[in-house]
Tab-separated table of C-alpha atoms and ligand atoms in Angstrom:
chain	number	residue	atom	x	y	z
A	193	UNK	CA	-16.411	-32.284	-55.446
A	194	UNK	CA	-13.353	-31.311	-53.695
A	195	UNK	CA	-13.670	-30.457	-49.958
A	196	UNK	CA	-12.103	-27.485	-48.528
A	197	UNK	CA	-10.187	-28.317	-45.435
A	198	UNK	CA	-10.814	-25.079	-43.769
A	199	UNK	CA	-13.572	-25.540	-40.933
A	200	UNK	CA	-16.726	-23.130	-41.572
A	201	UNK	CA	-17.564	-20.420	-38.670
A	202	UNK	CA	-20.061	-18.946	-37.475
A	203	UNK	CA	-19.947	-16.144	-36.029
A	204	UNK	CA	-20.668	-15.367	-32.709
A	205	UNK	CA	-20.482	-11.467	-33.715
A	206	UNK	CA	-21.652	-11.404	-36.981
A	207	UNK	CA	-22.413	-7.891	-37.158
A	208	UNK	CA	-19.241	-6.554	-35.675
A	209	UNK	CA	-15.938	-5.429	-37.596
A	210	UNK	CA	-12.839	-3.521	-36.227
A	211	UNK	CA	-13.467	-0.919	-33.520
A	212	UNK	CA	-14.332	3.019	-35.006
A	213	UNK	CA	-11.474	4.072	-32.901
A	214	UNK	CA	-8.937	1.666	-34.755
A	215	UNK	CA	-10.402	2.264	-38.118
A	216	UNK	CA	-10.198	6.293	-37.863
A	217	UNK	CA	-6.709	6.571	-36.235
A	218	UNK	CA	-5.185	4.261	-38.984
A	219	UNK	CA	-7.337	6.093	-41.620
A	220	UNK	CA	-5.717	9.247	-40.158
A	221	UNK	CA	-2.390	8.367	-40.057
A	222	UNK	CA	-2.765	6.930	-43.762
A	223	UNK	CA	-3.942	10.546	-44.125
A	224	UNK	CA	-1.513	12.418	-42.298
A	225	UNK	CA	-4.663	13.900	-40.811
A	226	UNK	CA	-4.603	15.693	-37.116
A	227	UNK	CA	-6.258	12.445	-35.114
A	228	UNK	CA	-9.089	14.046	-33.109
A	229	UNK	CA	-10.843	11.049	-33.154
A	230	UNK	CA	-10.461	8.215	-30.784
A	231	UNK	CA	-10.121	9.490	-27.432
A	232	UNK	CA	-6.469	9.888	-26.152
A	233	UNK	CA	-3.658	12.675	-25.118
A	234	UNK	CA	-1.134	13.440	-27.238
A	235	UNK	CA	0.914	14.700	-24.462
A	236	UNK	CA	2.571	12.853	-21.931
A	237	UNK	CA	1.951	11.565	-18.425
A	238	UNK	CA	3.424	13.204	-15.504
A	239	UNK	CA	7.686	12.170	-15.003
A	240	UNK	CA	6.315	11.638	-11.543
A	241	UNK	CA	4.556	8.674	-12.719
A	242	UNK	CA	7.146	7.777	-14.656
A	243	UNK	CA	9.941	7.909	-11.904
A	244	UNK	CA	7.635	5.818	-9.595
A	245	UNK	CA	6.752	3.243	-12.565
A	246	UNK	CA	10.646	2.680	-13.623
A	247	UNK	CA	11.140	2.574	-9.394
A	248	UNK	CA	8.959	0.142	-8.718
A	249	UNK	CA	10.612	-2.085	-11.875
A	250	UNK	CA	14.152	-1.740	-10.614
A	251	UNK	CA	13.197	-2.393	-6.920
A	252	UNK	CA	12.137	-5.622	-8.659
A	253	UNK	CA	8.364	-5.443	-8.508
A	254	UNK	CA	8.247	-7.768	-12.036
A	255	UNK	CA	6.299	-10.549	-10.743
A	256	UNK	CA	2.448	-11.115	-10.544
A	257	UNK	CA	0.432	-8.962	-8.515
A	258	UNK	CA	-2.041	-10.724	-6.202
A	259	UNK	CA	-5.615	-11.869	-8.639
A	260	UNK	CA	-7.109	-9.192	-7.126
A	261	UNK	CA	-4.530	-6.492	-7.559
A	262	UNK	CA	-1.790	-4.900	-4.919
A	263	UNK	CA	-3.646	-4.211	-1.564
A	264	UNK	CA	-1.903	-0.964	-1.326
A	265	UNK	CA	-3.822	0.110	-3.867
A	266	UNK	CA	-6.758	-1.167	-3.400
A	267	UNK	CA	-6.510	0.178	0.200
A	268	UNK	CA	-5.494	4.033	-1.273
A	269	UNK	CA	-8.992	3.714	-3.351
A	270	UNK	CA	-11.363	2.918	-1.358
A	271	UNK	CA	-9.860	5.999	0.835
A	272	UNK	CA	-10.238	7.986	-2.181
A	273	UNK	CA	-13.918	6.769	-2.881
A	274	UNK	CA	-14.374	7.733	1.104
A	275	UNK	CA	-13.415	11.250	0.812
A	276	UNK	CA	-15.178	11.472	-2.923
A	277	UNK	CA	-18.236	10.189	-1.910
A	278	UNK	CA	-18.665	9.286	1.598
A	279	UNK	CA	-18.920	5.361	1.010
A	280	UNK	CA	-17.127	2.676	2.288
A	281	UNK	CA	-15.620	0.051	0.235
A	282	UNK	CA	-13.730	-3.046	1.707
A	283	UNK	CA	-10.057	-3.061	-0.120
A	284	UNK	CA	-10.122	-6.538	0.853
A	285	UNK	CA	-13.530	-7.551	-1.028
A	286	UNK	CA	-14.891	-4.573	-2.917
A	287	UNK	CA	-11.935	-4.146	-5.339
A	288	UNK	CA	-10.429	-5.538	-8.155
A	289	UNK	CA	-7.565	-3.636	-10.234
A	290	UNK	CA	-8.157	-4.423	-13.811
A	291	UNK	CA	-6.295	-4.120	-17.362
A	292	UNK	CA	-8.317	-1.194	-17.990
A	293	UNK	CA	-12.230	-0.630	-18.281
A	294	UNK	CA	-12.899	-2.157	-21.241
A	295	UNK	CA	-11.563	-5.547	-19.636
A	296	UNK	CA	-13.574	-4.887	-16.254
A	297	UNK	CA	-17.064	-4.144	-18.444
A	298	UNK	CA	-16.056	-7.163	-19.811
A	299	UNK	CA	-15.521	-9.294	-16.578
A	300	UNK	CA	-18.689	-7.754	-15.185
A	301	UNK	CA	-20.543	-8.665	-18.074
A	302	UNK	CA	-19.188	-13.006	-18.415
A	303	UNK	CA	-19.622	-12.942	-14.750
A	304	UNK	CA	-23.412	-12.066	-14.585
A	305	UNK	CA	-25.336	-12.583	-18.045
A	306	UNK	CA	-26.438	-15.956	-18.824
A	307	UNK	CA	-27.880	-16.728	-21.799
A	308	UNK	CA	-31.112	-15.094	-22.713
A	309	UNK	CA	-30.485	-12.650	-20.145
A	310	UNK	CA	-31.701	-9.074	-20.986
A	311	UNK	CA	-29.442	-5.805	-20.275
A	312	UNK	CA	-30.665	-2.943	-20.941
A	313	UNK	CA	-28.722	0.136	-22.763
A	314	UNK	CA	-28.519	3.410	-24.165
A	315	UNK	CA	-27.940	4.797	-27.999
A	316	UNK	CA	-25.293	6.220	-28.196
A	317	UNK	CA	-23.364	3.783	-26.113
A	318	UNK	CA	-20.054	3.008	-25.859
A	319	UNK	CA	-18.951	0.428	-28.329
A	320	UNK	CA	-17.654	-2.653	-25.960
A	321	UNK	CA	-20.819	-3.142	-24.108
A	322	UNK	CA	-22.901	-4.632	-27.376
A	323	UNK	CA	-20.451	-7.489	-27.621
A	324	UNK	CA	-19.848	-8.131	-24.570
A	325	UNK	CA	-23.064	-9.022	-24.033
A	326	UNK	CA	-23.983	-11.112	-27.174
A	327	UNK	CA	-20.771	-13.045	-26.641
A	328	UNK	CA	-22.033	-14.405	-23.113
A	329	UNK	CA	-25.189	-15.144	-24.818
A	330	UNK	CA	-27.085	-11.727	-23.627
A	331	UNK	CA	-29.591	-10.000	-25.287
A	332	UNK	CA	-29.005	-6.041	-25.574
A	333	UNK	CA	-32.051	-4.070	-25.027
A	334	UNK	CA	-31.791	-0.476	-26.233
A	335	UNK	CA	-33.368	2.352	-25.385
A	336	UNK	CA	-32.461	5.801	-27.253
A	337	UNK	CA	-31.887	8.858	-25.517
A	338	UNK	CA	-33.732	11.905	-26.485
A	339	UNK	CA	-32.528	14.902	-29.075
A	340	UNK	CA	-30.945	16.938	-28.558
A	341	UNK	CA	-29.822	16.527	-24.904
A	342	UNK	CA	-28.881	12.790	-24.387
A	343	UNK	CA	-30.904	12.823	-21.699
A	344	UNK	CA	-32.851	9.671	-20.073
A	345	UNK	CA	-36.707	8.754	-21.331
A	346	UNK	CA	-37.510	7.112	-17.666
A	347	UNK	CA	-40.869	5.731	-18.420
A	348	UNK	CA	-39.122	4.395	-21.607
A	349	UNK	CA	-36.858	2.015	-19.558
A	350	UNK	CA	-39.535	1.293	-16.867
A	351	UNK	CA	-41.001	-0.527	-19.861
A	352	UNK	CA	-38.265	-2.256	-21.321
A	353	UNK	CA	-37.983	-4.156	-17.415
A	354	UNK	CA	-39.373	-7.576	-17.140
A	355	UNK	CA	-37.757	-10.889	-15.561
A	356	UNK	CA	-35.537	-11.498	-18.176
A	357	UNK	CA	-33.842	-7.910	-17.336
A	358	UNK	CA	-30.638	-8.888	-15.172
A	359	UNK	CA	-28.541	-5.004	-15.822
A	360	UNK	CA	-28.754	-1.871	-16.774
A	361	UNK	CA	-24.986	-0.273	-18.520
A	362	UNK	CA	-24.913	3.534	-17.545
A	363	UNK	CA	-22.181	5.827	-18.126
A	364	UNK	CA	-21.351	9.213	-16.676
A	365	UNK	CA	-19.894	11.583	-17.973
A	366	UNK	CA	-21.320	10.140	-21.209
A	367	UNK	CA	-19.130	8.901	-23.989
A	368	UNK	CA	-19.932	10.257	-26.819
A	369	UNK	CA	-21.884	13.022	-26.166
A	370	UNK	CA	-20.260	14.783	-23.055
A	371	UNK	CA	-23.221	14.597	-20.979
A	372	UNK	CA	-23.622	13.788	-17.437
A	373	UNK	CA	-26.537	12.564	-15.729
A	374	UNK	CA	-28.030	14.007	-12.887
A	375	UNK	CA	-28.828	13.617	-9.443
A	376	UNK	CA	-32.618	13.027	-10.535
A	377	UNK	CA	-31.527	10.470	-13.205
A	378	UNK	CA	-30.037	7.730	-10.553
A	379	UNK	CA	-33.113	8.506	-7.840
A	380	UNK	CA	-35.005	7.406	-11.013
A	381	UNK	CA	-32.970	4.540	-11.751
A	382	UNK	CA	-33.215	3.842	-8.023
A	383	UNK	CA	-36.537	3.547	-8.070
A	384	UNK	CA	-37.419	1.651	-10.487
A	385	UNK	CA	-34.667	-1.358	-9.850
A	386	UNK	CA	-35.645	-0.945	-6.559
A	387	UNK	CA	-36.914	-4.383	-5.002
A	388	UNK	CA	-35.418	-6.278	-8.031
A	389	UNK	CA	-32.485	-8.555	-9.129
A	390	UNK	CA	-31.503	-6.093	-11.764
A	391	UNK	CA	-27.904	-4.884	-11.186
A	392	UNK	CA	-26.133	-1.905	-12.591
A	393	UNK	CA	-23.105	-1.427	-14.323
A	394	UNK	CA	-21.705	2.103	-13.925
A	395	UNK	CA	-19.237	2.987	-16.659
A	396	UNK	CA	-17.719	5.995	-14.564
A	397	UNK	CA	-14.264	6.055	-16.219
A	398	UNK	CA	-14.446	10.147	-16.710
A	399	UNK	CA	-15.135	10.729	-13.533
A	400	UNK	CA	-12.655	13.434	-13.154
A	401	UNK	CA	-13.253	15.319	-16.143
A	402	UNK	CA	-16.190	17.158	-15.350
A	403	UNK	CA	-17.044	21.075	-16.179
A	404	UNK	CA	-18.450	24.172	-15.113
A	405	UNK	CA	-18.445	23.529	-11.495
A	406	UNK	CA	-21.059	20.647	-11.962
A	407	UNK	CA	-20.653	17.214	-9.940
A	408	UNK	CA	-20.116	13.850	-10.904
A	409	UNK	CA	-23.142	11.766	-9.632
A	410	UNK	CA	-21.594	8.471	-8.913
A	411	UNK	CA	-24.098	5.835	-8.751
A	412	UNK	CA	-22.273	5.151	-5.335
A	413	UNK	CA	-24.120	7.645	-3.548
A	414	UNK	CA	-27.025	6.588	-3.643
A	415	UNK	CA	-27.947	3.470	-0.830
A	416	UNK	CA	-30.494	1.683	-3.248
A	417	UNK	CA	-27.778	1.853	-6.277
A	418	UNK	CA	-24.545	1.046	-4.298
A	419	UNK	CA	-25.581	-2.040	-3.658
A	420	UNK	CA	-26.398	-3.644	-6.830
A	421	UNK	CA	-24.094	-1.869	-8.696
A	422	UNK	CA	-20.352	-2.759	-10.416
A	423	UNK	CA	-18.032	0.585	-10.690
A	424	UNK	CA	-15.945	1.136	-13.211
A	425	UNK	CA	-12.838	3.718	-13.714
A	426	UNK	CA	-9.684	4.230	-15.213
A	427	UNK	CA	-6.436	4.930	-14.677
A	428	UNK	CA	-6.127	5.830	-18.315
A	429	UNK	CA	-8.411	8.371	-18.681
A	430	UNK	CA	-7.142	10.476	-15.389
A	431	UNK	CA	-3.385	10.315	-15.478
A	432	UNK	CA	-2.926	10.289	-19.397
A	433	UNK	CA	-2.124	6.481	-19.441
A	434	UNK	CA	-3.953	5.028	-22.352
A	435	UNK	CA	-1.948	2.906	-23.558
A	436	UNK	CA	-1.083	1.488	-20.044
A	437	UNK	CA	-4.562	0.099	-20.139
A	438	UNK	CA	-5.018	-0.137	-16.305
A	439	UNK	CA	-8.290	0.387	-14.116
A	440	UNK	CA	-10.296	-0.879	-11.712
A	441	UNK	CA	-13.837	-2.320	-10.509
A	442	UNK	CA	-15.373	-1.603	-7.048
A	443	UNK	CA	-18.505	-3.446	-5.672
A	444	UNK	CA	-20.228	-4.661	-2.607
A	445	UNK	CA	-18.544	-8.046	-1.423
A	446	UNK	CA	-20.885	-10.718	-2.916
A	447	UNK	CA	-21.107	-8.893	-6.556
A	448	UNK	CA	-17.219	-8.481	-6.335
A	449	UNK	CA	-16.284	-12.281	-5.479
A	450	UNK	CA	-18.463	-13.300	-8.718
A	451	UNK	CA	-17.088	-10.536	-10.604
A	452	UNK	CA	-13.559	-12.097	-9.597
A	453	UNK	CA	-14.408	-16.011	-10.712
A	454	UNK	CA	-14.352	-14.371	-13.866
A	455	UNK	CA	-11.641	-11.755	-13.994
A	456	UNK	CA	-9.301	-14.795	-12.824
A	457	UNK	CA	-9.419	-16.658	-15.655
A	458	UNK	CA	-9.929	-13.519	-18.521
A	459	UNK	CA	-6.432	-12.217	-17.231
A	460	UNK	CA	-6.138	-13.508	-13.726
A	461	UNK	CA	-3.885	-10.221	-12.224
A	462	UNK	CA	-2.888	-7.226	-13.727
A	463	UNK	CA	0.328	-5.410	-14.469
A	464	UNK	CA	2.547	-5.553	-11.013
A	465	UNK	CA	5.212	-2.103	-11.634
A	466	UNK	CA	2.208	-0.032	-12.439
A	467	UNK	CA	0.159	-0.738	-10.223
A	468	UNK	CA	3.179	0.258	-7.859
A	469	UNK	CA	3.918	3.104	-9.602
A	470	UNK	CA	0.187	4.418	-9.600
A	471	UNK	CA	-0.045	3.955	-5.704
A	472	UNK	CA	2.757	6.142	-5.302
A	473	UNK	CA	1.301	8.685	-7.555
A	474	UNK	CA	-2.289	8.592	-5.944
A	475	UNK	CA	-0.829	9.575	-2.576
A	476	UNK	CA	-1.093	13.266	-3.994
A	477	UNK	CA	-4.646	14.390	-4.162
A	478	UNK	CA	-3.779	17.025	-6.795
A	479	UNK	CA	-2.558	14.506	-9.298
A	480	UNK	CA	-6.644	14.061	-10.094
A	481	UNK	CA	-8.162	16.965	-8.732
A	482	UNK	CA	-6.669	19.265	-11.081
A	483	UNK	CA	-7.747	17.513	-13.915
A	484	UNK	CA	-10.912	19.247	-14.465
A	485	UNK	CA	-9.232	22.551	-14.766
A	486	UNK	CA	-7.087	21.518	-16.578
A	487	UNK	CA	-9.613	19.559	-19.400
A	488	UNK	CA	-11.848	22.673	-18.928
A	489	UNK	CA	-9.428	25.120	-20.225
A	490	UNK	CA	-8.680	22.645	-23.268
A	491	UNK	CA	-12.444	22.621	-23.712
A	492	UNK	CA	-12.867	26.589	-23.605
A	493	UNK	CA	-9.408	27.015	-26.127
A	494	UNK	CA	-11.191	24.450	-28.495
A	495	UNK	CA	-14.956	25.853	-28.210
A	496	UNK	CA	-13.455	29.602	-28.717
A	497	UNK	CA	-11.787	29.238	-31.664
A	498	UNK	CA	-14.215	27.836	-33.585
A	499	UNK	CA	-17.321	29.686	-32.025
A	500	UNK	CA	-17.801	31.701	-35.853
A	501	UNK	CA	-17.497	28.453	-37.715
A	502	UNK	CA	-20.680	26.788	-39.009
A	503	UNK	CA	-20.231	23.394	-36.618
A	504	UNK	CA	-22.947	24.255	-33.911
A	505	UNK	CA	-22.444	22.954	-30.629
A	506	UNK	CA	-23.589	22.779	-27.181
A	507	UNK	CA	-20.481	22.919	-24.720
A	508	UNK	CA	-19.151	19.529	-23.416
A	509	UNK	CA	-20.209	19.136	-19.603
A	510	UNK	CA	-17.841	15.980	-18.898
A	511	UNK	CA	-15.347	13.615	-20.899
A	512	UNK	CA	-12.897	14.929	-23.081
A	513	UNK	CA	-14.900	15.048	-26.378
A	514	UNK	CA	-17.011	17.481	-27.784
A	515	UNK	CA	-19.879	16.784	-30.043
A	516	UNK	CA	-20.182	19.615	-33.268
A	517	UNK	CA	-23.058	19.820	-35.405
A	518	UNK	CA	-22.458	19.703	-38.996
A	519	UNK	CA	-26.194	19.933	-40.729
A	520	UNK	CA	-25.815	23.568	-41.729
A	521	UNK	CA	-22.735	22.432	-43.981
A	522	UNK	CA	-23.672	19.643	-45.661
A	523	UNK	CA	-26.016	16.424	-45.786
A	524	UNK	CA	-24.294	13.419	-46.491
A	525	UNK	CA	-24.399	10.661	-43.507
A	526	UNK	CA	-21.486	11.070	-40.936
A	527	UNK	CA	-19.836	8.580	-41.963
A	528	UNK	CA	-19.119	9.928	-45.082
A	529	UNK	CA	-18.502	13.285	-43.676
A	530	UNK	CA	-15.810	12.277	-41.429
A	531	UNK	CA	-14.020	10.441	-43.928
A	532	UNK	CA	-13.898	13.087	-46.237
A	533	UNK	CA	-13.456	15.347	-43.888
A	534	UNK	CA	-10.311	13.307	-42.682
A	535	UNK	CA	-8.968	12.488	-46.419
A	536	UNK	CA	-9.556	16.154	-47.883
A	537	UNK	CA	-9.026	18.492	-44.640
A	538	UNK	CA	-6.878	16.422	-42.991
A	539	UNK	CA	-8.733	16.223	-39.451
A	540	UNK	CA	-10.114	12.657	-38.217
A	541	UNK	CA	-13.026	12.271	-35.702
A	542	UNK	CA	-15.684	10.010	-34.498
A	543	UNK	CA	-19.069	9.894	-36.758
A	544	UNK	CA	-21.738	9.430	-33.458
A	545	UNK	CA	-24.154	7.204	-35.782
A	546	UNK	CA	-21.688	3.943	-35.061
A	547	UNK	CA	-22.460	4.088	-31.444
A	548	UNK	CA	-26.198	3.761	-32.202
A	549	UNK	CA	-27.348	0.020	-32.786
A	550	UNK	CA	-29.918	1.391	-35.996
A	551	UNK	CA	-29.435	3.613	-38.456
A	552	UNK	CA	-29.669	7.278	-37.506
A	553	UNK	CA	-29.457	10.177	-39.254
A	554	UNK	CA	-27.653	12.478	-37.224
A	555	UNK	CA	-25.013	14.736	-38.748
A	556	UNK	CA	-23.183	14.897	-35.621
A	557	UNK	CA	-18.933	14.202	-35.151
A	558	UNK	CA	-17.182	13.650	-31.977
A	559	UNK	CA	-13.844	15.577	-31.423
A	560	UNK	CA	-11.280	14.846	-28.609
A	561	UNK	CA	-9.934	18.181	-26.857
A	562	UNK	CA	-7.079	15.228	-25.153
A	563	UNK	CA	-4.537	17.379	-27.279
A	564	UNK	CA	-1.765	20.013	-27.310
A	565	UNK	CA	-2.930	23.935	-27.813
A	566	UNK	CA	-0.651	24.063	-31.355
A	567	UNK	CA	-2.646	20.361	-32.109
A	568	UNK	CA	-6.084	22.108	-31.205
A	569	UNK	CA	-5.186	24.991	-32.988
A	570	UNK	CA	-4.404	23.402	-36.214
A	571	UNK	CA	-7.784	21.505	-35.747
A	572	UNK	CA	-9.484	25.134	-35.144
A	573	UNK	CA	-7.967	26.449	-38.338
A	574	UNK	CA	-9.226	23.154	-40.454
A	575	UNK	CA	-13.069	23.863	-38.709
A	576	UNK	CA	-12.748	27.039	-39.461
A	577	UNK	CA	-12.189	26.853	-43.183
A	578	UNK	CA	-15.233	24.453	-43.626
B	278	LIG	N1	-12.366	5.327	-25.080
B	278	LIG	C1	-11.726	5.832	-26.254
B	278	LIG	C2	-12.697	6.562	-27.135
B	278	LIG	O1	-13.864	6.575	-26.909
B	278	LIG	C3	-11.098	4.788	-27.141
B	278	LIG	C4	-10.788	3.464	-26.556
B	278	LIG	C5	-10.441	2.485	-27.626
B	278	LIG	O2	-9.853	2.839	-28.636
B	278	LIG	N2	-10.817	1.279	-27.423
B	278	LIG	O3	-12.277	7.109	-28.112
């Protein structure tokens, strides 16, 4: 019998294909469908940024950054987690700049899980944790939070933790559902990790996109979490940079220099003009505190228009996507629903069942509000003939 010369794999992620949020924005550009699916602006960045970007590139700032990312930077953060929350973090040894979150969960992740370690998460989660995990030989532990809210089943996790448990992945403002948890989540989650190894990863990258005159609970305020805990944000998110795919982690000293042996050799420093550019930028405090404002009002001209439609909804408190409720229209999965939806009405979004790790039958979508008033009002018009 002839041999094929092609070695055989195995897969390490066997289960995995291409990301949701690649899938739907190709299917809707196939489609010519408005893309309210995965999450990004279709308007541009400030030409402040810009100016201090293309500055920093013709002052000659073209060379690698240091591993651990420009001290200015790091040094105009920390100042900005001081006055946010009233914590101190070392720009020397607390921060690392990083090519966006995804690559810092990632870091955070190789640099603590060993194999057979157990992390525990939440359905619906985010889609890069899962992987992350199995690929450094972690197990994911899930635990599912409740309907309709999203919120937290405590006792639930307090049973899930054993010896093998080595982190907890929690993220607020929640991604996909819009939720954000509150001050009585973390004094739980303080609690019960309290006297442990067990260290938490904080997926915080909406920080500044919360509503309704509600606060963002950063896991940093609280003594018992800060100190076991890995930040993550985004430069992304809060200055309508996707595609610049910058951000950054902050943790105490010893979890940072670990988190570092890793992040050296994933991508060892991080894009040098940017990182420029975005120090410059930061210097103005109302560069990210207007940014709730201004994601509210997007909310509020989304939510109003299609208030008489029959999507159901419960308003967004954080992120910029907005979970609608489809069951009154029809009762295929959401999968389907959001295909069709994008191939016959021409409007793409997020079906929530792929962030769960079983099968669910929720007839729930995800919609990003990241968009122009004549793109959400195009989107309002499709809702509204459904
Ligand atoms: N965070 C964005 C979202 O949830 C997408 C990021 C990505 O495409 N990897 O839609």
């Amino acid at each position: 019998m002839a041999h094929s010369s092609s070695p055989v794999i195995i897969s390490k992620l066997p289960q995995v294909g291409t990301t949701i949020f690649t899938v739907m924005s190709r299917l809707a550009a196939e489609h010519g469908a408005i893309n309210l699916s995965q999450g990004f602006p279709d308007f541009d960045c400030s030409p402040d940024l810009l100016r201090h970007v293309s500055k920093a590139m013709n002052d000659g700032h073209n060379q690698y950054a240091p591993m651990q990312g420009l001290l200015s930077l790091r040094e105009t953060l920390c100042a900005k987690m001081n006055r946010a929350y009233n914590v101190n973090y070392h720009p020397e040894t607390d921060i690392t700049i990083t090519a966006g979150g995804t690559q810092a969960i990632y870091s955070a992740i190789s640099a603590f899980i060993r194999e057979g370690d157990e992390v525990i998460l939440f359905a619906p989660a985010y889609d890069c944790y899962q992987p992350a995990i199995e690929l450094n030989g972690g197990v994911a532990v899930w635990s599912t939070l409740k309907q309709t809210d999203f919120s937290i089943d405590w006792p639930e996790v307090k049973k899930l933790i054993n010896h093998r448990t080595r982190m907890i992945i929690i993220n607020t403002p929640h991604n996909p559902s819009g939720t954000l948890l509150k001050k009585e989540d973390l004094e739980q989650l303080e609690k019960i990790t309290k006297g442990t190894d067990i260290l938490v990863l904080s997926d915080e990258v909406y920080e500044h996109l919360v509503f309704d005159g509600q606060e963002h609970n950063s896991v940093c305020k609280f003594p018992g979490l800060k100190e076991r805990s890995i930040l993550i944000f985004s430069f992304g998110k809060t200055f309508h940079v996707t595609g610049w795919k910058m951000g950054y982690a902050l943790a105490p000293a010893n979890l940072m220099a670990e988190f570092r042996k890793a992040h050296q050799f994933i991508v060892f420093a991080v894009n040098t003009p940017m990182q420029h550019g975005l120090n410059a930028y930061l210097q103005n405090e109302e560069n990210y505190n207007s940014l709730s404002a201004f994601y509210q009002q997007k909310r509020d001209f989304f939510l109003d228009g299609i208030k008489g439609s029959r999507f159901s909804f419960r308003p967004s408190g954080g992120t910029y996507f907005q979970l609608l409720d489809y069951s009154a229209i029809a009762d295929e999965k959401d999968t389907d629903f959001s295909i069709r939806l994008t191939k016959e009405k021409k409007l793409a979004s997020i079906p929530i069942s792929v962030f769960y790790h079983e099968p669910v039958n929720t007839k729930v979508l995800r919609f990003c509000f990241a968009k122009k008033e004549e793109t959400l009002k195009r989107a309002i018009d499709v809702i509204n003939s459904i």
